[in-house]
XYZ file of C-alpha atoms in Angstrom:
448
model
C 19.263 -8.638 -12.987
C 16.936 -5.717 -12.349
C 14.843 -3.765 -14.840
C 14.344 -0.133 -13.797
C 11.698 2.047 -15.384
C 11.754 5.823 -14.877
C 8.530 7.768 -15.352
C 7.955 11.214 -16.811
C 8.547 13.121 -13.569
C 11.845 11.255 -13.127
C 13.187 12.442 -16.490
C 11.510 15.850 -16.701
C 14.754 17.860 -16.727
C 18.521 17.614 -16.381
C 18.446 17.664 -12.579
C 16.152 14.655 -12.505
C 18.251 12.799 -15.072
C 21.293 13.309 -12.853
C 19.370 11.574 -10.066
C 18.472 8.771 -12.477
C 22.139 8.307 -13.372
C 23.068 8.138 -9.693
C 20.411 5.484 -9.092
C 21.682 3.400 -12.015
C 25.281 3.662 -10.782
C 24.233 2.769 -7.243
C 23.333 -0.833 -8.164
C 25.180 -2.862 -10.788
C 22.154 -5.163 -11.088
C 20.249 -2.364 -12.833
C 21.236 -3.433 -16.313
C 18.113 -2.667 -18.345
C 16.565 0.801 -18.154
C 13.184 1.815 -19.612
C 12.245 5.499 -19.819
C 9.189 7.652 -20.407
C 9.134 10.986 -22.227
C 9.931 14.086 -20.145
C 7.011 14.927 -17.888
C 6.056 18.109 -16.089
C 8.847 20.161 -14.533
C 6.323 22.104 -12.432
C 2.571 21.986 -11.846
C 1.545 24.178 -14.796
C 4.040 22.630 -17.209
C 3.075 20.470 -20.200
C 4.317 16.921 -20.748
C 6.378 16.391 -23.891
C 3.961 13.698 -25.095
C 1.110 16.214 -24.907
C 3.194 18.706 -26.858
C 3.776 16.091 -29.547
C 0.067 15.304 -29.723
C -0.699 19.023 -30.068
C 1.885 19.241 -32.845
C 0.256 16.358 -34.699
C -3.251 17.760 -34.344
C -2.052 21.156 -35.558
C -0.453 19.551 -38.617
C -3.522 17.427 -39.407
C -5.648 20.578 -39.213
C -3.332 22.092 -41.844
C -2.053 24.770 -39.462
C 1.510 25.942 -38.831
C 3.128 23.512 -36.406
C 6.647 25.029 -36.426
C 6.283 26.875 -33.112
C 5.106 23.722 -31.364
C 8.051 21.796 -32.766
C 10.397 24.515 -31.535
C 8.929 24.248 -28.028
C 9.770 20.542 -28.007
C 13.267 21.153 -29.352
C 13.835 23.802 -26.670
C 12.893 21.299 -23.955
C 15.512 18.835 -25.115
C 18.060 21.578 -25.787
C 17.730 22.697 -22.174
C 18.419 19.134 -20.992
C 21.443 18.483 -23.216
C 22.990 21.868 -22.392
C 22.708 21.358 -18.622
C 24.015 17.778 -18.873
C 26.888 19.016 -21.053
C 26.382 16.378 -23.728
C 26.206 16.640 -27.506
C 23.109 18.365 -28.800
C 23.057 16.440 -32.087
C 19.853 14.821 -30.797
C 18.102 18.173 -31.348
C 18.647 17.980 -35.103
C 17.672 14.284 -35.050
C 14.347 15.154 -33.388
C 13.665 17.920 -35.924
C 14.530 15.693 -38.883
C 12.564 12.810 -37.383
C 9.392 14.843 -36.913
C 9.636 16.340 -40.398
C 10.162 12.854 -41.818
C 7.115 11.477 -40.016
C 4.883 14.278 -41.267
C 6.181 13.926 -44.845
C 5.677 10.159 -44.914
C 2.843 8.479 -46.785
C 1.634 6.570 -43.717
C -1.901 6.959 -42.383
C -2.649 9.742 -39.894
C -3.000 7.135 -37.124
C 0.484 5.759 -37.768
C 1.934 9.260 -38.066
C 0.427 10.170 -34.700
C 1.834 7.031 -33.087
C 5.286 7.832 -34.450
C 5.027 11.426 -33.208
C 3.906 10.353 -29.738
C 6.813 7.902 -29.489
C 9.355 10.643 -30.257
C 9.466 11.784 -26.619
C 10.472 8.396 -25.206
C 12.792 7.597 -28.084
C 14.676 10.889 -27.815
C 14.937 10.754 -24.035
C 16.408 7.237 -24.178
C 19.111 8.533 -26.536
C 19.817 11.477 -24.236
C 20.105 9.273 -21.134
C 22.390 6.756 -22.809
C 24.653 9.590 -24.024
C 24.734 11.079 -20.526
C 25.641 7.730 -18.948
C 28.446 7.379 -21.482
C 29.715 10.861 -20.572
C 29.984 9.640 -16.973
C 32.238 6.800 -18.088
C 29.602 4.078 -17.962
C 29.259 1.421 -20.606
C 25.758 2.185 -21.849
C 23.859 2.048 -25.110
C 20.514 3.110 -26.546
C 18.452 0.215 -27.882
C 15.479 0.729 -30.162
C 12.452 -1.472 -29.266
C 12.671 -3.107 -32.679
C 16.256 -4.171 -32.000
C 15.266 -5.299 -28.516
C 12.596 -7.547 -30.023
C 9.406 -5.828 -28.840
C 6.905 -7.073 -31.424
C 3.322 -5.846 -31.205
C -0.049 -6.114 -32.907
C -1.067 -3.649 -35.613
C -3.451 -1.595 -33.460
C -2.338 2.058 -33.480
C -2.649 3.587 -30.023
C -3.473 0.286 -28.313
C -0.789 -2.221 -29.282
C -0.719 -5.682 -27.714
C 2.550 -7.511 -27.162
C 3.186 -10.646 -29.234
C 4.327 -13.682 -27.245
C 7.389 -14.265 -29.425
C 8.830 -10.994 -28.095
C 9.769 -12.595 -24.799
C 12.289 -15.001 -26.347
C 13.910 -12.098 -28.167
C 14.046 -9.956 -25.022
C 15.683 -12.759 -23.049
C 18.775 -12.288 -25.202
C 19.361 -8.953 -23.444
C 20.774 -10.970 -20.556
C 23.798 -11.688 -22.723
C 24.779 -8.013 -22.877
C 27.301 -6.650 -20.414
C 26.493 -2.959 -20.908
C 23.618 -0.901 -19.507
C 20.816 -0.935 -22.068
C 18.437 2.057 -22.297
C 15.135 1.286 -24.042
C 12.406 3.842 -24.793
C 9.022 2.871 -23.422
C 5.538 3.223 -24.877
C 5.981 1.618 -28.304
C 6.998 -1.418 -30.283
C 7.006 -2.589 -33.894
C 4.826 -4.872 -35.944
C 6.397 -7.755 -37.842
C 6.405 -5.640 -40.984
C 8.169 -2.755 -39.261
C 5.377 -0.326 -38.359
C 5.850 1.702 -35.184
C 2.805 1.219 -32.926
C 2.246 2.668 -29.448
C 0.645 1.077 -26.431
C -2.250 2.891 -24.779
C -1.459 6.024 -22.735
C 0.746 5.194 -19.783
C 2.307 2.541 -21.980
C 5.871 3.046 -20.751
C 4.834 1.112 -17.651
C 3.653 -1.636 -19.982
C 7.027 -1.670 -21.745
C 8.842 -1.920 -18.433
C 6.699 -4.847 -17.352
C 7.161 -6.592 -20.715
C 10.933 -6.182 -20.633
C 11.108 -7.406 -17.016
C 9.132 -10.502 -17.990
C 11.244 -11.047 -21.102
C 14.617 -10.968 -19.342
C 13.188 -12.859 -16.340
C 14.324 -10.088 -14.017
C 14.741 -10.706 -10.309
C 12.989 -7.393 -9.698
C 11.163 -4.771 -11.736
C 11.657 -1.318 -10.202
C 9.275 1.438 -11.203
C 10.631 4.861 -10.224
C 8.138 7.668 -9.903
C 7.656 10.784 -7.736
C 6.080 9.217 -4.632
C 7.689 7.216 -1.845
C 5.088 4.468 -2.085
C 1.493 3.682 -2.911
C -0.913 5.222 -0.414
C -3.929 3.359 0.880
C -6.171 6.214 -0.279
C -5.905 9.235 -2.564
C -3.814 11.859 -0.700
C -5.838 14.543 -2.503
C -8.840 13.386 -0.460
C -7.253 12.351 2.852
C -4.340 14.230 4.377
C -1.213 12.165 5.108
C -2.750 8.739 4.447
C -0.955 5.570 5.463
C 1.518 4.032 3.045
C 1.185 0.533 1.651
C 4.463 -1.345 1.999
C 3.290 -4.504 0.219
C 0.329 -5.629 -1.826
C -0.512 -8.317 -4.347
C -0.982 -8.043 -8.091
C -4.714 -8.626 -7.663
C -4.971 -5.816 -5.157
C -2.989 -3.449 -7.349
C -5.139 -4.288 -10.356
C -8.333 -3.540 -8.417
C -6.920 -0.279 -7.076
C -5.589 0.822 -10.484
C -8.911 0.103 -12.150
C -10.788 2.263 -9.670
C -8.697 5.382 -9.881
C -5.235 4.749 -8.398
C -2.957 6.646 -10.768
C 0.384 5.030 -9.930
C -0.002 2.405 -12.646
C -1.877 1.973 -15.876
C -4.323 -0.794 -14.901
C -2.938 -3.233 -17.502
C 0.718 -2.413 -16.926
C 1.557 -5.213 -14.531
C 0.050 -8.106 -16.469
C 3.331 -9.287 -18.102
C 5.179 -9.128 -14.762
C 2.267 -10.829 -13.037
C 2.263 -13.704 -15.513
C 6.026 -14.123 -15.083
C 5.727 -13.900 -11.268
C 8.234 -11.039 -11.051
C 8.051 -8.792 -7.970
C 7.571 -5.108 -8.668
C 8.849 -2.305 -6.446
C 7.529 1.237 -6.689
C 10.216 3.713 -5.604
C 10.775 7.452 -5.515
C 13.468 8.894 -7.765
C 13.848 11.714 -5.232
C 14.208 9.245 -2.344
C 15.632 6.075 -3.916
C 16.681 4.510 -0.610
C 13.160 4.601 0.791
C 11.324 1.315 1.342
C 8.773 1.889 -1.423
C 5.916 -0.490 -2.135
C 6.543 -4.077 -3.188
C 3.963 -5.860 -5.350
C 4.039 -9.661 -5.291
C 1.942 -12.684 -6.248
C 1.306 -13.710 -2.653
C 1.964 -12.143 0.708
C 1.647 -13.067 4.354
C -1.688 -12.293 6.072
C -1.805 -8.740 7.426
C -3.517 -7.462 10.605
C -5.732 -5.192 8.502
C -7.429 -7.166 5.704
C -8.122 -3.935 3.776
C -5.082 -2.559 1.920
C -6.638 0.367 0.105
C -9.671 2.397 -0.908
C -9.984 3.701 -4.451
C -12.594 5.826 -6.143
C -13.413 6.992 -9.633
C -16.187 9.051 -11.206
C -17.807 9.192 -14.641
C -19.917 6.033 -14.518
C -23.415 5.402 -15.845
C -25.955 2.767 -14.801
C -28.453 1.310 -17.263
C -31.270 -0.104 -15.126
C -33.665 -2.682 -16.583
C -36.609 -4.190 -14.702
C -39.040 -6.901 -15.832
C -41.375 -9.072 -13.783
C -40.258 -12.751 -13.822
C -36.963 -11.792 -15.470
C -35.275 -14.723 -13.717
C -37.460 -17.176 -15.668
C -36.684 -15.649 -19.041
C -33.859 -17.689 -20.534
C -31.067 -15.595 -22.030
C -32.272 -12.195 -20.810
C -28.866 -11.106 -19.508
C -27.077 -12.380 -22.606
C -29.435 -10.460 -24.892
C -28.934 -7.281 -22.878
C -25.152 -7.527 -23.011
C -25.284 -8.400 -26.728
C -26.983 -5.061 -27.378
C -24.090 -3.313 -25.649
C -21.566 -5.439 -27.531
C -23.152 -4.488 -30.849
C -22.605 -0.831 -29.917
C -18.968 -1.512 -28.900
C -19.681 -0.748 -25.238
C -17.868 -2.721 -22.537
C -19.488 -3.140 -19.134
C -17.858 -2.807 -15.723
C -20.336 -4.474 -13.336
C -23.753 -6.125 -13.543
C -25.406 -6.172 -10.106
C -28.796 -7.862 -10.387
C -31.899 -9.053 -8.566
C -34.718 -11.453 -9.397
C -36.606 -8.997 -11.570
C -34.016 -6.338 -12.352
C -30.469 -5.866 -13.530
C -28.129 -2.875 -13.705
C -25.232 -2.608 -16.121
C -22.494 -0.207 -15.045
C -20.453 1.351 -17.852
C -18.022 4.238 -18.147
C -19.703 7.407 -19.336
C -17.146 7.894 -22.085
C -18.460 4.739 -23.755
C -22.047 5.964 -24.075
C -22.592 8.915 -26.392
C -26.056 10.464 -26.713
C -26.575 8.729 -30.052
C -25.528 5.346 -28.671
C -27.736 5.836 -25.627
C -30.770 6.436 -27.802
C -30.063 3.337 -29.892
C -29.367 1.149 -26.860
C -32.538 2.192 -25.018
C -34.631 1.745 -28.150
C -33.262 -1.780 -28.708
C -33.737 -2.764 -25.074
C -37.365 -1.672 -25.229
C -37.942 -3.330 -28.575
C -36.081 -6.620 -28.030
C -36.478 -7.268 -24.289
C -39.903 -5.691 -23.618
C -38.980 -4.519 -20.102
C -41.333 -2.945 -17.574
C -38.780 -0.225 -16.847
C -35.567 0.966 -18.417
C -33.687 4.033 -17.236
C -30.237 5.615 -17.318
C -28.635 7.001 -14.161
C -25.689 9.310 -14.735
C -23.112 10.970 -12.495
C -22.240 7.820 -10.598
C -18.995 7.139 -8.781
C -17.551 3.765 -7.832
C -15.666 3.213 -4.612
C -13.629 0.038 -4.169
C -12.572 -1.337 -0.789
C -9.717 -3.708 -1.631
C -7.811 -6.443 0.183
C -7.100 -10.133 -0.358
C -7.592 -10.801 3.349
C -11.224 -9.734 3.162
C -12.476 -13.211 2.248
C -11.586 -14.575 5.693
C -12.709 -11.613 7.789
C -16.230 -11.321 9.186
C -18.125 -8.043 9.273
C -16.275 -5.923 6.715
C -19.372 -5.149 4.667
C -21.128 -4.100 7.870
C -18.260 -1.735 8.724
C -18.300 -0.269 5.233
C -22.033 0.383 5.158
C -21.867 1.965 8.601
C -19.156 4.293 7.282
C -21.501 5.458 4.517
C -24.227 5.975 7.113
C -21.923 8.145 9.235
C -21.137 10.213 6.150
C -24.870 10.515 5.393
C -24.340 9.026 1.937
C -26.895 6.833 0.221
C -25.537 3.674 -1.438
C -26.976 3.314 -4.914
C -25.626 -0.225 -5.417
C -23.235 -2.799 -3.992
C -21.306 -5.605 -5.637
C -18.789 -8.121 -4.305
C -17.084 -10.633 -6.559
C -16.783 -14.286 -5.614
C -13.031 -13.849 -5.115
C -13.800 -11.289 -2.368
C -10.735 -9.218 -3.209
C -12.901 -6.094 -3.292
C -16.261 -4.611 -2.440
C -17.718 -2.133 -4.894
C -20.125 0.637 -3.890
C -21.948 2.900 -6.303
C -22.838 6.379 -5.055
C -23.590 9.802 -6.474
C -20.409 11.411 -7.755
C -20.731 14.518 -5.571
C -20.475 12.353 -2.426
C -17.109 10.744 -3.194
C -14.844 12.706 -0.880
C -16.928 12.371 2.289
C -17.474 8.678 1.558
C -13.764 7.941 1.073
C -12.876 9.876 4.241
C -15.455 7.925 6.242
C -14.200 4.589 4.907
C -10.597 5.576 5.612
C -11.433 6.456 9.220
C -13.279 3.156 9.616
C -10.577 0.869 8.228
C -7.321 2.713 8.913
C -7.787 5.028 11.908
């Protein structure tokens, strides 16, 4: 059995849905289908999920939301008309949205229900279209499928008991179409995963049914070893491990939400990224383990928007609990850290800029000065992180030397370096305005 998930670009319009139907018909093993909400039809288009969020914000601001609702209805009307299927879903969407807004639920729960409308409606449309083609197919609500989640609006976590319920899908002989992005609490509340959560649903369902393969259809032939917006025609990655994908996703690769593969990873299910517009292409396979490759580096990822809090104190290494106290201050302010490169007398804590507002920064610096009595404390903004990733790096000599020479050739100063004990990646911190030349130099060093 295969679980196939189709992203927003794959279901953006009727033409794309016809391709999806052809892909499903092409392999009888594709029995469970997970879908996103319609994405962009062209570069300046707006995703349906964004339209739903705008609708919700307009309503909460006590403004007229009717025109925004009509825009959403028109998107689905266009799809149903071109697919020549019943347009009763249009009235269902309208009634559903009105019902959500009129409910007595909290604004957070209303917003989750609104955001989920795109996936839910598209799943109904696809199942109806498959039926019109003579296929035995059915829409299945996540609650009926058994996707039980925690009560955390906008950031649901799957409950372990879901997997036993999902396994029962193997008993069905029809094609099952499940909307991604959301599940239900035990008491019946609709709760969404974090943004990009349809990938999470696909991974959860694949783990639950113990699929032989989880296929994730998107709009690229494969994962590239570097951002094609930075390097022209970069090399494709045909295979990589879960660890490598996690590192690359964390540092800016946009193919997957960085937590999306965890359920599949835990269940040891291979994942294949494929292109809806080129379904017979090789794609990229993601596995637990792979054979050693000639090039130990599989990819280079970069991301901006990081901040470094630098703390220096003479004889810091002799002061018991210094690091714990520093991180406790961040914890108290609900700030998670990314990296903590350190020396004998100094330590840097790297965090995402979005986690440190001006008010929090003032409180954090004041507490560090008051509670840790440092010689120096400073905040360095506009940092970028570049990750050089590959599981074969731990057994290859000289990679750090090659990387640093690449930065030298690009005339870029390295602000910090960090390499974990697993040696799956090397992290370099640089000024954000030097990202492109740095990535190009690293690409030329490791792939050209």
